[in-house]
Amino acid sequence: METSTKKLSSLRITSLDDDDEETEIPHQPPQAGLSPAGADYEDDDDEEEEAEVTLGVLSKPKHPGFLLRHLFPSKAGGIPAWLDPVNLPSGKSSYCGFCGEPLQFVLQIYAPIEDNVAAFHRTLFMFMCPSMACLLRDQHEQWKHKYGNPCRSVKIFRCQLPRNNAFYSAQPPKHDGSDKPLCPGAPVCHWCGTWKGDKICSSCKKARYCSEKHQALHWRTGHKNDCLQIISSAASNSVLPAVGIVPASISWPEFEIKIDYEGTFDSDSGDENNSKSLVMQRHGKPDAMMQSWMDHFEADADNKCWASFQERVSRAPNQVLRYCREPNAKPLWALSFGCPSDADIPSCSYCRGPLCYEFQVMPQLLYFFGVGNQPDSLDWATIVVYTCQGSCDQTVSYKEEFAWVQLYPTTTTRQ
C-alpha cells in the first residue's frame, strides 16, 4: 500500500477518530479524453490492473460534535454539515422533481483532491425523496438525461473550496475542542434543519422554513405554543425562548462513515450465503416474487454480474458505500440490465467536460436507516454517482452531479 501511494497522488475520504489519523485513497489525476467511468460490466475480463476500492461502513459517532462542518466529516443520516454554510442549494434544487417535496439528506463524503488547489476541501452530498413512487419514476427519467434536464428524486451536490477561504482556518483541525468555523452559516429550516430558511413565521418573526409544508408541520407539532411564548417574551423584554430543535423523526439516524480498503479483506473468506442475507436483511423473509428472482439468478451460471456482486459484497457485508476515483474504476452492478452505457452518462452541466464514476451507495444503507419492508418502502440495488472528471470550479457553490439508480426487478414492477 505504501509503495502504491508513493507512485500516485492521493485523494482522501477522511473520518474523525480519537487518534486524529487520516487515511489516504490512492488516486491518479484525471486523464484528458478519458470516457466516463466504464459502465459496461462485460469488460470485467480485460487484463488490466483492478482499481483499488475504498469501502464505507457506518459507526455511531462517539460525540455529536465530531460531525460538525468545520471538522469536515463523512457521515450518513441526520442533517448535512454544509461545506459552504452560506450559499446553500436553493430553488428547485432542493425539491423532488416529481412530488415537489423538500429532499431528505442521505449522506456526505469528504473527498478533497490534493492536486487541485480549488478542491483543497471537497465534499459530495447526496439527497433523495423518501417516496418509493418517486424513485420508480426517477429510474425511468434518468434515461432521458441526454434529451434535456429530467426530473430527479435523487440529487448529488459537489461543493469545494480552496485552502484559504472565508469559512475555515487554513490550518488543519486540532480535534481538541478548540476548533471553530470562521463565520456562522445561513439560517436553516427549523423543521428539517437542512435547507435554507427563506420563509419566516409571520407571527414571531423568529422561526424559519424552507417550505410551506415544513412550516405547517412545525406549527402543528409545537410551534403554535412556542410562537405565542416568543411573542409574549418579546413584549415583556424578557429572554426569548429557543425556537426549537429539529425532530429526529424526520431524518434518518446519524452515523459516521468510516473507511477501509476492500483489498484488506480476503476474497476467499467471504460467505456468499451470508452476503446475500445481509444485502436483503432488511426485507426479512423474502416474498415469493423476491425468492423467485433470487432462485433465477442462483440457477443461471452465466450471470457473471450477479455472481460478481454477491462475491464482492461477501468480503465486507456491512459496506454501505464503495468509493474509487481512479481512471480505470468501474461500478459494481448488482444486475446485468439497467446499466448505462458511456453514451447514457451526460457531460458536466457546468464545464461540459466528461463525468467519471466516483462512488456508489449500497442497499445495506437502508437496513441501518431502519427502512421497513412495506410495499411503498424505499429500495434499490445500487445508486451510482458520476462527478465532473476535472472537478471544475465554477461560480455555483453547490454543483449538481449525476446519479444512476438501479432497482431490483421486483421494485420496477410497482407502477
mmCIF file of C-alpha atoms in Angstrom:
data_model
loop_
_atom_site.group_PDB
_atom_site.id
_atom_site.type_symbol
_atom_site.label_atom_id
_atom_site.label_comp_id
_atom_site.label_asym_id
_atom_site.label_seq_id
_atom_site.Cartn_x
_atom_site.Cartn_y
_atom_site.Cartn_z
ATOM 1 C CA MET A 1 0.000 0.000 0.000
ATOM 2 C CA GLU A 2 2.785 2.428 0.872
ATOM 3 C CA THR A 3 4.617 1.819 -2.402
ATOM 4 C CA SER A 4 1.445 2.354 -4.390
ATOM 5 C CA THR A 5 0.728 5.581 -2.558
ATOM 6 C CA LYS A 6 4.177 6.951 -3.387
ATOM 7 C CA LYS A 7 3.539 6.388 -7.071
ATOM 8 C CA LEU A 8 0.198 8.134 -7.042
ATOM 9 C CA SER A 9 -1.097 11.430 -5.820
ATOM 10 C CA SER A 10 -3.794 10.919 -3.242
ATOM 11 C CA LEU A 11 -7.455 11.620 -2.797
ATOM 12 C CA ARG A 12 -8.752 11.397 0.764
ATOM 13 C CA ILE A 13 -12.018 10.464 2.338
ATOM 14 C CA THR A 14 -11.469 11.276 5.964
ATOM 15 C CA SER A 15 -13.311 10.370 9.113
ATOM 16 C CA LEU A 16 -12.816 11.511 12.672
ATOM 17 C CA ASP A 17 -11.219 9.245 15.245
ATOM 18 C CA ASP A 18 -9.756 9.967 18.645
ATOM 19 C CA ASP A 19 -6.224 9.469 17.311
ATOM 20 C CA ASP A 20 -6.881 12.055 14.537
ATOM 21 C CA GLU A 21 -5.396 9.899 11.817
ATOM 22 C CA GLU A 22 -6.051 10.500 8.130
ATOM 23 C CA THR A 23 -6.478 7.685 5.619
ATOM 24 C CA GLU A 24 -5.486 8.247 2.010
ATOM 25 C CA ILE A 25 -7.116 6.811 -1.067
ATOM 26 C CA PRO A 26 -4.718 6.238 -3.969
ATOM 27 C CA HIS A 27 -5.727 8.414 -6.877
ATOM 28 C CA GLN A 28 -4.396 9.189 -10.318
ATOM 29 C CA PRO A 29 -5.029 12.586 -11.884
ATOM 30 C CA PRO A 30 -7.839 12.522 -14.453
ATOM 31 C CA GLN A 31 -6.629 11.846 -17.996
ATOM 32 C CA ALA A 32 -7.794 14.112 -20.774
ATOM 33 C CA GLY A 33 -10.163 12.478 -23.221
ATOM 34 C CA LEU A 34 -10.945 9.524 -20.978
ATOM 35 C CA SER A 35 -14.508 8.303 -21.475
ATOM 36 C CA PRO A 36 -16.859 8.227 -18.479
ATOM 37 C CA ALA A 37 -16.238 5.508 -15.938
ATOM 38 C CA GLY A 38 -16.834 2.131 -17.569
ATOM 39 C CA ALA A 39 -20.428 1.133 -17.156
ATOM 40 C CA ASP A 40 -20.093 -1.950 -19.360
ATOM 41 C CA TYR A 41 -19.902 -4.904 -16.973
ATOM 42 C CA GLU A 42 -18.824 -7.182 -19.836
ATOM 43 C CA ASP A 43 -15.347 -5.640 -19.719
ATOM 44 C CA ASP A 44 -14.575 -7.448 -16.463
ATOM 45 C CA ASP A 45 -12.396 -9.971 -18.308
ATOM 46 C CA ASP A 46 -9.919 -7.337 -19.503
ATOM 47 C CA GLU A 47 -6.342 -7.910 -18.449
ATOM 48 C CA GLU A 48 -5.976 -4.574 -16.666
ATOM 49 C CA GLU A 49 -4.978 -3.896 -13.109
ATOM 50 C CA GLU A 50 -8.065 -3.590 -10.952
ATOM 51 C CA ALA A 51 -8.645 -0.233 -9.289
ATOM 52 C CA GLU A 52 -8.454 -0.213 -5.516
ATOM 53 C CA VAL A 53 -11.840 0.313 -3.889
ATOM 54 C CA THR A 54 -12.382 2.036 -0.574
ATOM 55 C CA LEU A 55 -15.367 0.845 1.440
ATOM 56 C CA GLY A 56 -17.529 2.952 3.717
ATOM 57 C CA VAL A 57 -19.015 1.372 6.836
ATOM 58 C CA LEU A 58 -21.198 3.028 9.444
ATOM 59 C CA SER A 59 -20.368 3.706 13.070
ATOM 60 C CA LYS A 60 -22.325 5.578 15.702
ATOM 61 C CA PRO A 61 -20.484 8.859 16.406
ATOM 62 C CA LYS A 62 -18.680 8.909 19.742
ATOM 63 C CA HIS A 63 -19.806 12.509 20.186
ATOM 64 C CA PRO A 64 -22.158 14.656 18.039
ATOM 65 C CA GLY A 65 -19.528 17.371 17.952
ATOM 66 C CA PHE A 66 -17.269 15.138 15.874
ATOM 67 C CA LEU A 67 -19.546 15.582 12.830
ATOM 68 C CA LEU A 68 -19.694 19.386 12.672
ATOM 69 C CA ARG A 69 -18.881 21.103 9.386
ATOM 70 C CA HIS A 70 -15.574 22.656 10.438
ATOM 71 C CA LEU A 71 -14.215 19.149 11.117
ATOM 72 C CA PHE A 72 -15.007 18.051 7.530
ATOM 73 C CA PRO A 73 -16.865 14.838 8.333
ATOM 74 C CA SER A 74 -18.054 11.947 6.196
ATOM 75 C CA LYS A 75 -21.453 10.990 7.555
ATOM 76 C CA ALA A 76 -24.825 9.431 6.798
ATOM 77 C CA GLY A 77 -28.221 10.444 8.132
ATOM 78 C CA GLY A 78 -29.074 13.307 10.445
ATOM 79 C CA ILE A 79 -28.686 16.747 8.860
ATOM 80 C CA PRO A 80 -25.952 17.830 6.418
ATOM 81 C CA ALA A 81 -22.761 19.514 7.580
ATOM 82 C CA TRP A 82 -22.682 22.014 4.720
ATOM 83 C CA LEU A 83 -19.155 22.792 3.467
ATOM 84 C CA ASP A 84 -20.143 26.235 2.203
ATOM 85 C CA PRO A 85 -22.532 27.158 5.028
ATOM 86 C CA VAL A 86 -23.846 30.320 3.393
ATOM 87 C CA ASN A 87 -24.578 29.687 -0.289
ATOM 88 C CA LEU A 88 -26.778 26.610 0.067
ATOM 89 C CA PRO A 89 -28.657 24.990 -2.832
ATOM 90 C CA SER A 90 -31.937 26.799 -3.330
ATOM 91 C CA GLY A 91 -35.000 26.928 -5.524
ATOM 92 C CA LYS A 92 -35.908 23.744 -7.377
ATOM 93 C CA SER A 93 -32.546 22.185 -6.496
ATOM 94 C CA SER A 94 -33.767 21.328 -3.006
ATOM 95 C CA TYR A 95 -37.049 19.730 -4.089
ATOM 96 C CA CYS A 96 -38.050 16.388 -5.546
ATOM 97 C CA GLY A 97 -38.717 16.782 -9.254
ATOM 98 C CA PHE A 98 -41.844 14.632 -9.035
ATOM 99 C CA CYS A 99 -43.779 15.305 -5.813
ATOM 100 C CA GLY A 100 -42.295 18.745 -5.156
ATOM 101 C CA GLU A 101 -41.419 17.988 -1.527
ATOM 102 C CA PRO A 102 -38.063 19.007 0.032
ATOM 103 C CA LEU A 103 -35.431 16.304 -0.385
ATOM 104 C CA GLN A 104 -34.067 14.391 2.607
ATOM 105 C CA PHE A 105 -30.362 14.193 3.434
ATOM 106 C CA VAL A 106 -28.791 10.755 2.832
ATOM 107 C CA LEU A 107 -25.020 11.119 3.205
ATOM 108 C CA GLN A 108 -21.938 13.192 2.524
ATOM 109 C CA ILE A 109 -18.365 12.238 1.678
ATOM 110 C CA TYR A 110 -15.353 14.448 2.317
ATOM 111 C CA ALA A 111 -13.150 13.781 -0.715
ATOM 112 C CA PRO A 112 -10.607 16.546 -1.447
ATOM 113 C CA ILE A 113 -8.288 16.329 -4.452
ATOM 114 C CA GLU A 114 -4.741 17.197 -3.462
ATOM 115 C CA ASP A 115 -3.553 18.165 -6.950
ATOM 116 C CA ASN A 116 -6.469 20.585 -7.439
ATOM 117 C CA VAL A 117 -5.973 23.809 -5.475
ATOM 118 C CA ALA A 118 -9.615 24.733 -5.946
ATOM 119 C CA ALA A 119 -10.653 21.445 -4.300
ATOM 120 C CA PHE A 120 -8.469 21.515 -1.196
ATOM 121 C CA HIS A 121 -11.753 20.975 0.635
ATOM 122 C CA ARG A 122 -14.301 18.981 -1.347
ATOM 123 C CA THR A 123 -17.493 17.289 -0.167
ATOM 124 C CA LEU A 124 -20.123 15.340 -2.095
ATOM 125 C CA PHE A 125 -23.687 15.437 -0.747
ATOM 126 C CA MET A 126 -26.492 13.009 -1.580
ATOM 127 C CA PHE A 127 -30.185 13.804 -1.093
ATOM 128 C CA MET A 128 -33.290 11.909 -2.097
ATOM 129 C CA CYS A 129 -37.040 11.873 -1.789
ATOM 130 C CA PRO A 130 -38.155 9.213 0.719
ATOM 131 C CA SER A 131 -41.017 8.213 -1.595
ATOM 132 C CA MET A 132 -40.513 4.934 -3.471
ATOM 133 C CA ALA A 133 -43.071 6.073 -6.034
ATOM 134 C CA CYS A 134 -40.782 8.985 -6.894
ATOM 135 C CA LEU A 135 -37.718 6.739 -7.063
ATOM 136 C CA LEU A 136 -39.511 4.473 -9.553
ATOM 137 C CA ARG A 137 -40.213 7.480 -11.751
ATOM 138 C CA ASP A 138 -36.625 8.671 -11.295
ATOM 139 C CA GLN A 139 -35.284 5.329 -12.536
ATOM 140 C CA HIS A 140 -37.162 5.823 -15.806
ATOM 141 C CA GLU A 141 -36.457 9.530 -16.143
ATOM 142 C CA GLN A 142 -32.649 9.105 -15.899
ATOM 143 C CA TRP A 143 -32.554 7.563 -19.383
ATOM 144 C CA LYS A 144 -33.795 10.872 -20.806
ATOM 145 C CA HIS A 145 -30.903 12.954 -19.499
ATOM 146 C CA LYS A 146 -29.256 13.424 -22.880
ATOM 147 C CA TYR A 147 -32.504 14.911 -24.228
ATOM 148 C CA GLY A 148 -32.663 17.642 -21.610
ATOM 149 C CA ASN A 149 -32.777 18.188 -17.867
ATOM 150 C CA PRO A 150 -35.006 15.420 -16.470
ATOM 151 C CA CYS A 151 -36.854 15.453 -13.181
ATOM 152 C CA ARG A 152 -34.963 13.648 -10.425
ATOM 153 C CA SER A 153 -35.739 12.387 -6.929
ATOM 154 C CA VAL A 154 -32.057 11.637 -6.212
ATOM 155 C CA LYS A 155 -29.657 14.571 -6.316
ATOM 156 C CA ILE A 156 -25.916 14.862 -5.784
ATOM 157 C CA PHE A 157 -24.193 18.154 -4.981
ATOM 158 C CA ARG A 158 -20.455 18.834 -5.124
ATOM 159 C CA CYS A 159 -19.002 21.689 -3.088
ATOM 160 C CA GLN A 160 -15.316 22.603 -2.993
ATOM 161 C CA LEU A 161 -13.166 25.331 -1.503
ATOM 162 C CA PRO A 162 -9.511 26.389 -1.721
ATOM 163 C CA ARG A 163 -7.361 26.174 1.393
ATOM 164 C CA ASN A 164 -7.735 29.892 2.034
ATOM 165 C CA ASN A 165 -11.445 30.659 2.219
ATOM 166 C CA ALA A 166 -13.919 32.728 4.219
ATOM 167 C CA PHE A 167 -15.322 29.834 6.223
ATOM 168 C CA TYR A 168 -12.460 27.823 7.734
ATOM 169 C CA SER A 169 -8.921 28.219 9.012
ATOM 170 C CA ALA A 170 -6.112 27.371 6.612
ATOM 171 C CA GLN A 171 -4.686 25.155 9.360
ATOM 172 C CA PRO A 172 -5.973 21.599 9.831
ATOM 173 C CA PRO A 173 -8.358 20.938 12.729
ATOM 174 C CA LYS A 174 -6.726 20.144 16.073
ATOM 175 C CA HIS A 175 -9.615 17.959 17.288
ATOM 176 C CA ASP A 176 -9.089 19.174 20.842
ATOM 177 C CA GLY A 177 -12.348 21.059 21.247
ATOM 178 C CA SER A 178 -10.869 24.389 20.200
ATOM 179 C CA ASP A 179 -11.776 24.188 16.504
ATOM 180 C CA LYS A 180 -14.320 26.737 15.366
ATOM 181 C CA PRO A 181 -15.632 27.894 11.976
ATOM 182 C CA LEU A 182 -14.690 31.420 10.945
ATOM 183 C CA CYS A 183 -18.273 32.547 10.386
ATOM 184 C CA PRO A 184 -21.841 31.430 11.049
ATOM 185 C CA GLY A 185 -23.881 29.688 8.411
ATOM 186 C CA ALA A 186 -27.106 30.730 6.756
ATOM 187 C CA PRO A 187 -30.242 30.206 8.861
ATOM 188 C CA VAL A 188 -31.831 26.863 8.008
ATOM 189 C CA CYS A 189 -35.339 25.465 8.261
ATOM 190 C CA HIS A 190 -36.426 24.926 11.872
ATOM 191 C CA TRP A 191 -38.306 21.789 10.878
ATOM 192 C CA CYS A 192 -35.826 19.819 8.747
ATOM 193 C CA GLY A 193 -32.569 21.575 9.674
ATOM 194 C CA THR A 194 -31.358 21.006 6.117
ATOM 195 C CA TRP A 195 -32.363 23.662 3.605
ATOM 196 C CA LYS A 196 -32.084 27.436 3.804
ATOM 197 C CA GLY A 197 -34.875 29.037 5.824
ATOM 198 C CA ASP A 198 -36.072 31.639 3.325
ATOM 199 C CA LYS A 199 -39.580 31.791 4.784
ATOM 200 C CA ILE A 200 -40.164 33.394 8.206
ATOM 201 C CA CYS A 201 -43.027 32.845 10.617
ATOM 202 C CA SER A 202 -45.280 35.866 10.197
ATOM 203 C CA SER A 203 -46.145 35.924 13.901
ATOM 204 C CA CYS A 204 -42.949 35.538 15.905
ATOM 205 C CA LYS A 205 -40.540 36.555 13.106
ATOM 206 C CA LYS A 206 -38.066 34.022 14.514
ATOM 207 C CA ALA A 207 -38.787 30.561 13.111
ATOM 208 C CA ARG A 208 -37.592 29.951 9.573
ATOM 209 C CA TYR A 209 -38.677 27.412 6.991
ATOM 210 C CA CYS A 210 -37.645 26.037 3.622
ATOM 211 C CA SER A 211 -41.204 25.331 2.501
ATOM 212 C CA GLU A 212 -44.834 25.936 3.403
ATOM 213 C CA LYS A 213 -45.265 22.243 4.219
ATOM 214 C CA HIS A 214 -42.488 22.314 6.814
ATOM 215 C CA GLN A 215 -43.918 25.477 8.302
ATOM 216 C CA ALA A 216 -47.322 23.788 8.665
ATOM 217 C CA LEU A 217 -45.770 20.649 10.176
ATOM 218 C CA HIS A 218 -43.783 22.694 12.687
ATOM 219 C CA TRP A 219 -46.884 24.690 13.633
ATOM 220 C CA ARG A 220 -48.939 21.560 14.300
ATOM 221 C CA THR A 221 -46.231 19.841 16.337
ATOM 222 C CA GLY A 222 -45.481 22.578 18.839
ATOM 223 C CA HIS A 223 -44.549 25.889 17.283
ATOM 224 C CA LYS A 224 -48.083 27.193 17.769
ATOM 225 C CA ASN A 225 -47.482 27.310 21.531
ATOM 226 C CA ASP A 226 -43.820 28.331 21.175
ATOM 227 C CA CYS A 227 -44.790 31.159 18.881
ATOM 228 C CA LEU A 228 -47.164 32.676 21.476
ATOM 229 C CA GLN A 229 -44.444 32.360 24.124
ATOM 230 C CA ILE A 230 -41.908 34.081 21.893
ATOM 231 C CA ILE A 231 -44.292 36.943 21.176
ATOM 232 C CA SER A 232 -45.109 37.290 24.877
ATOM 233 C CA SER A 233 -41.427 37.228 25.831
ATOM 234 C CA ALA A 234 -40.594 39.858 23.243
ATOM 235 C CA ALA A 235 -43.371 42.124 24.507
ATOM 236 C CA SER A 236 -42.110 41.872 28.074
ATOM 237 C CA ASN A 237 -38.456 42.334 27.055
ATOM 238 C CA SER A 238 -37.554 39.015 28.653
ATOM 239 C CA VAL A 239 -35.127 36.481 27.245
ATOM 240 C CA LEU A 240 -36.556 34.778 24.162
ATOM 241 C CA PRO A 241 -37.054 31.024 24.455
ATOM 242 C CA ALA A 242 -35.367 28.735 21.967
ATOM 243 C CA VAL A 243 -37.303 28.313 18.733
ATOM 244 C CA GLY A 244 -36.891 24.562 18.947
ATOM 245 C CA ILE A 245 -34.750 21.723 17.673
ATOM 246 C CA VAL A 246 -35.117 19.554 14.600
ATOM 247 C CA PRO A 247 -37.203 16.467 15.454
ATOM 248 C CA ALA A 248 -35.252 13.240 14.976
ATOM 249 C CA SER A 249 -38.313 11.556 13.481
ATOM 250 C CA ILE A 250 -37.999 13.471 10.211
ATOM 251 C CA SER A 251 -34.415 12.434 9.441
ATOM 252 C CA TRP A 252 -32.642 9.119 9.135
ATOM 253 C CA PRO A 253 -30.432 8.119 12.097
ATOM 254 C CA GLU A 254 -26.998 9.715 12.076
ATOM 255 C CA PHE A 255 -23.796 7.713 11.574
ATOM 256 C CA GLU A 256 -20.162 8.456 10.942
ATOM 257 C CA ILE A 257 -18.780 6.883 7.764
ATOM 258 C CA LYS A 258 -15.514 5.103 8.467
ATOM 259 C CA ILE A 259 -13.386 3.631 5.731
ATOM 260 C CA ASP A 260 -11.387 0.532 4.926
ATOM 261 C CA TYR A 261 -9.773 -0.870 1.793
ATOM 262 C CA GLU A 262 -11.529 -3.723 0.060
ATOM 263 C CA GLY A 263 -8.129 -5.288 -0.563
ATOM 264 C CA THR A 264 -7.672 -5.894 3.161
ATOM 265 C CA PHE A 265 -10.468 -8.453 3.056
ATOM 266 C CA ASP A 266 -9.622 -11.966 1.882
ATOM 267 C CA SER A 267 -11.655 -12.725 -1.239
ATOM 268 C CA ASP A 268 -11.706 -16.419 -0.294
ATOM 269 C CA SER A 269 -13.098 -15.793 3.173
ATOM 270 C CA GLY A 270 -16.423 -14.287 2.145
ATOM 271 C CA ASP A 271 -19.571 -16.265 2.823
ATOM 272 C CA GLU A 272 -21.834 -15.875 -0.208
ATOM 273 C CA ASN A 273 -24.931 -17.001 1.680
ATOM 274 C CA ASN A 274 -24.180 -14.530 4.459
ATOM 275 C CA SER A 275 -23.646 -11.817 1.886
ATOM 276 C CA LYS A 276 -26.997 -12.476 0.279
ATOM 277 C CA SER A 277 -28.790 -12.420 3.595
ATOM 278 C CA LEU A 278 -27.109 -9.152 4.585
ATOM 279 C CA VAL A 279 -27.929 -7.458 1.295
ATOM 280 C CA MET A 280 -31.554 -8.489 1.759
ATOM 281 C CA GLN A 281 -31.634 -8.466 5.552
ATOM 282 C CA ARG A 282 -33.984 -5.519 5.926
ATOM 283 C CA HIS A 283 -36.606 -7.448 3.955
ATOM 284 C CA GLY A 284 -36.759 -10.292 6.487
ATOM 285 C CA LYS A 285 -38.106 -13.437 4.831
ATOM 286 C CA PRO A 286 -38.159 -12.892 1.038
ATOM 287 C CA ASP A 287 -41.604 -12.794 -0.514
ATOM 288 C CA ALA A 288 -42.480 -15.185 -3.344
ATOM 289 C CA MET A 289 -41.512 -12.753 -6.093
ATOM 290 C CA MET A 290 -38.167 -11.903 -4.499
ATOM 291 C CA GLN A 291 -37.407 -15.575 -3.826
ATOM 292 C CA SER A 292 -38.226 -16.480 -7.424
ATOM 293 C CA TRP A 293 -35.908 -13.754 -8.657
ATOM 294 C CA MET A 294 -33.090 -14.894 -6.356
ATOM 295 C CA ASP A 295 -33.550 -18.515 -7.425
ATOM 296 C CA HIS A 296 -33.369 -17.490 -11.068
ATOM 297 C CA PHE A 297 -30.019 -15.812 -10.592
ATOM 298 C CA GLU A 298 -28.686 -18.645 -8.446
ATOM 299 C CA ALA A 299 -29.553 -21.127 -11.180
ATOM 300 C CA ASP A 300 -28.096 -19.063 -14.001
ATOM 301 C CA ALA A 301 -24.395 -19.908 -14.076
ATOM 302 C CA ASP A 302 -23.829 -17.473 -16.948
ATOM 303 C CA ASN A 303 -24.918 -14.438 -14.963
ATOM 304 C CA LYS A 304 -21.485 -13.077 -14.102
ATOM 305 C CA CYS A 305 -22.869 -9.778 -12.897
ATOM 306 C CA TRP A 306 -24.988 -11.163 -10.049
ATOM 307 C CA ALA A 307 -22.337 -13.694 -9.041
ATOM 308 C CA SER A 308 -19.679 -10.979 -9.010
ATOM 309 C CA PHE A 309 -21.900 -8.714 -6.936
ATOM 310 C CA GLN A 310 -22.503 -11.419 -4.350
ATOM 311 C CA GLU A 311 -18.836 -12.392 -4.175
ATOM 312 C CA ARG A 312 -17.576 -8.830 -3.810
ATOM 313 C CA VAL A 313 -20.140 -7.843 -1.206
ATOM 314 C CA SER A 314 -19.453 -11.003 0.808
ATOM 315 C CA ARG A 315 -15.913 -9.753 1.524
ATOM 316 C CA ALA A 316 -17.342 -6.961 3.687
ATOM 317 C CA PRO A 317 -21.112 -7.462 4.076
ATOM 318 C CA ASN A 318 -21.649 -4.283 6.126
ATOM 319 C CA GLN A 319 -20.375 -1.943 3.414
ATOM 320 C CA VAL A 320 -22.796 0.862 2.595
ATOM 321 C CA LEU A 321 -20.569 2.727 0.161
ATOM 322 C CA ARG A 322 -17.902 1.906 -2.427
ATOM 323 C CA TYR A 323 -15.516 4.681 -3.494
ATOM 324 C CA CYS A 324 -12.862 4.840 -6.214
ATOM 325 C CA ARG A 325 -11.986 7.766 -8.466
ATOM 326 C CA GLU A 326 -9.126 6.127 -10.358
ATOM 327 C CA PRO A 327 -9.419 6.304 -14.167
ATOM 328 C CA ASN A 328 -9.991 2.550 -14.526
ATOM 329 C CA ALA A 329 -12.605 2.368 -11.755
ATOM 330 C CA LYS A 330 -15.951 0.750 -12.540
ATOM 331 C CA PRO A 331 -19.172 0.455 -10.552
ATOM 332 C CA LEU A 332 -20.184 -2.881 -9.082
ATOM 333 C CA TRP A 333 -23.546 -3.524 -10.686
ATOM 334 C CA ALA A 334 -25.989 -5.898 -8.995
ATOM 335 C CA LEU A 335 -27.826 -6.700 -12.223
ATOM 336 C CA SER A 336 -26.870 -7.233 -15.838
ATOM 337 C CA PHE A 337 -29.637 -4.974 -17.090
ATOM 338 C CA GLY A 338 -30.459 -1.394 -16.282
ATOM 339 C CA CYS A 339 -26.788 -0.386 -16.592
ATOM 340 C CA PRO A 340 -25.919 2.777 -18.520
ATOM 341 C CA SER A 341 -23.595 2.852 -21.497
ATOM 342 C CA ASP A 342 -20.986 5.592 -21.797
ATOM 343 C CA ALA A 343 -23.421 7.445 -24.060
ATOM 344 C CA ASP A 344 -26.040 7.467 -21.297
ATOM 345 C CA ILE A 345 -23.762 9.393 -18.929
ATOM 346 C CA PRO A 346 -24.141 13.137 -19.595
ATOM 347 C CA SER A 347 -21.409 15.749 -19.679
ATOM 348 C CA CYS A 348 -20.775 18.125 -16.790
ATOM 349 C CA SER A 349 -23.557 20.710 -16.721
ATOM 350 C CA TYR A 350 -21.054 23.474 -15.931
ATOM 351 C CA CYS A 351 -17.829 22.917 -17.918
ATOM 352 C CA ARG A 352 -19.240 20.428 -20.465
ATOM 353 C CA GLY A 353 -16.358 18.070 -19.702
ATOM 354 C CA PRO A 354 -16.824 14.317 -19.124
ATOM 355 C CA LEU A 355 -18.122 12.796 -15.918
ATOM 356 C CA CYS A 356 -16.384 9.883 -14.200
ATOM 357 C CA TYR A 357 -17.545 7.266 -11.735
ATOM 358 C CA GLU A 358 -16.709 8.240 -8.159
ATOM 359 C CA PHE A 359 -18.799 6.238 -5.694
ATOM 360 C CA GLN A 360 -21.899 4.102 -5.253
ATOM 361 C CA VAL A 361 -24.359 3.599 -2.412
ATOM 362 C CA MET A 362 -25.237 0.030 -1.465
ATOM 363 C CA PRO A 363 -28.666 -1.294 -0.385
ATOM 364 C CA GLN A 364 -27.314 -2.154 3.094
ATOM 365 C CA LEU A 365 -27.699 1.536 3.971
ATOM 366 C CA LEU A 366 -31.463 1.021 4.085
ATOM 367 C CA TYR A 367 -31.053 -1.545 6.866
ATOM 368 C CA PHE A 368 -29.037 0.855 9.026
ATOM 369 C CA PHE A 369 -31.589 3.603 8.369
ATOM 370 C CA GLY A 370 -34.316 1.291 9.654
ATOM 371 C CA VAL A 371 -36.287 1.385 6.398
ATOM 372 C CA GLY A 372 -39.082 -1.197 6.535
ATOM 373 C CA ASN A 373 -40.376 -3.697 4.021
ATOM 374 C CA GLN A 374 -43.734 -2.197 3.183
ATOM 375 C CA PRO A 375 -44.816 -2.083 -0.472
ATOM 376 C CA ASP A 376 -44.079 1.651 -0.614
ATOM 377 C CA SER A 377 -40.739 1.497 1.273
ATOM 378 C CA LEU A 378 -37.556 2.732 -0.364
ATOM 379 C CA ASP A 379 -35.493 0.028 -2.063
ATOM 380 C CA TRP A 380 -32.660 -0.073 -4.581
ATOM 381 C CA ALA A 381 -29.983 -2.404 -5.914
ATOM 382 C CA THR A 382 -27.384 0.359 -6.058
ATOM 383 C CA ILE A 383 -27.133 4.095 -6.736
ATOM 384 C CA VAL A 384 -24.030 5.039 -8.732
ATOM 385 C CA VAL A 385 -22.661 8.594 -8.690
ATOM 386 C CA TYR A 386 -20.742 10.249 -11.526
ATOM 387 C CA THR A 387 -18.951 13.566 -10.997
ATOM 388 C CA CYS A 388 -17.057 16.053 -13.141
ATOM 389 C CA GLN A 389 -13.766 14.426 -14.103
ATOM 390 C CA GLY A 390 -11.899 17.708 -13.754
ATOM 391 C CA SER A 391 -13.867 18.722 -10.621
ATOM 392 C CA CYS A 392 -14.431 22.069 -12.313
ATOM 393 C CA ASP A 393 -14.504 25.245 -10.275
ATOM 394 C CA GLN A 394 -17.440 27.386 -11.360
ATOM 395 C CA THR A 395 -19.284 30.245 -9.724
ATOM 396 C CA VAL A 396 -22.010 27.990 -8.299
ATOM 397 C CA SER A 397 -21.149 26.850 -4.773
ATOM 398 C CA TYR A 398 -23.090 23.581 -4.996
ATOM 399 C CA LYS A 399 -22.838 21.948 -8.406
ATOM 400 C CA GLU A 400 -25.333 19.210 -9.194
ATOM 401 C CA GLU A 401 -23.755 15.957 -10.358
ATOM 402 C CA PHE A 402 -25.335 12.819 -11.836
ATOM 403 C CA ALA A 403 -26.728 9.707 -10.127
ATOM 404 C CA TRP A 404 -27.790 6.466 -11.825
ATOM 405 C CA VAL A 405 -30.399 4.402 -9.990
ATOM 406 C CA GLN A 406 -30.532 0.624 -10.455
ATOM 407 C CA LEU A 407 -33.565 -1.119 -8.939
ATOM 408 C CA TYR A 408 -34.356 -4.770 -8.315
ATOM 409 C CA PRO A 409 -36.803 -6.380 -10.801
ATOM 410 C CA THR A 410 -39.435 -6.697 -8.074
ATOM 411 C CA THR A 411 -39.419 -2.951 -7.443
ATOM 412 C CA THR A 412 -39.595 -1.931 -11.096
ATOM 413 C CA THR A 413 -42.983 -3.649 -11.333
ATOM 414 C CA ARG A 414 -44.534 -1.355 -8.671
ATOM 415 C CA GLN A 415 -46.137 1.038 -11.125
#
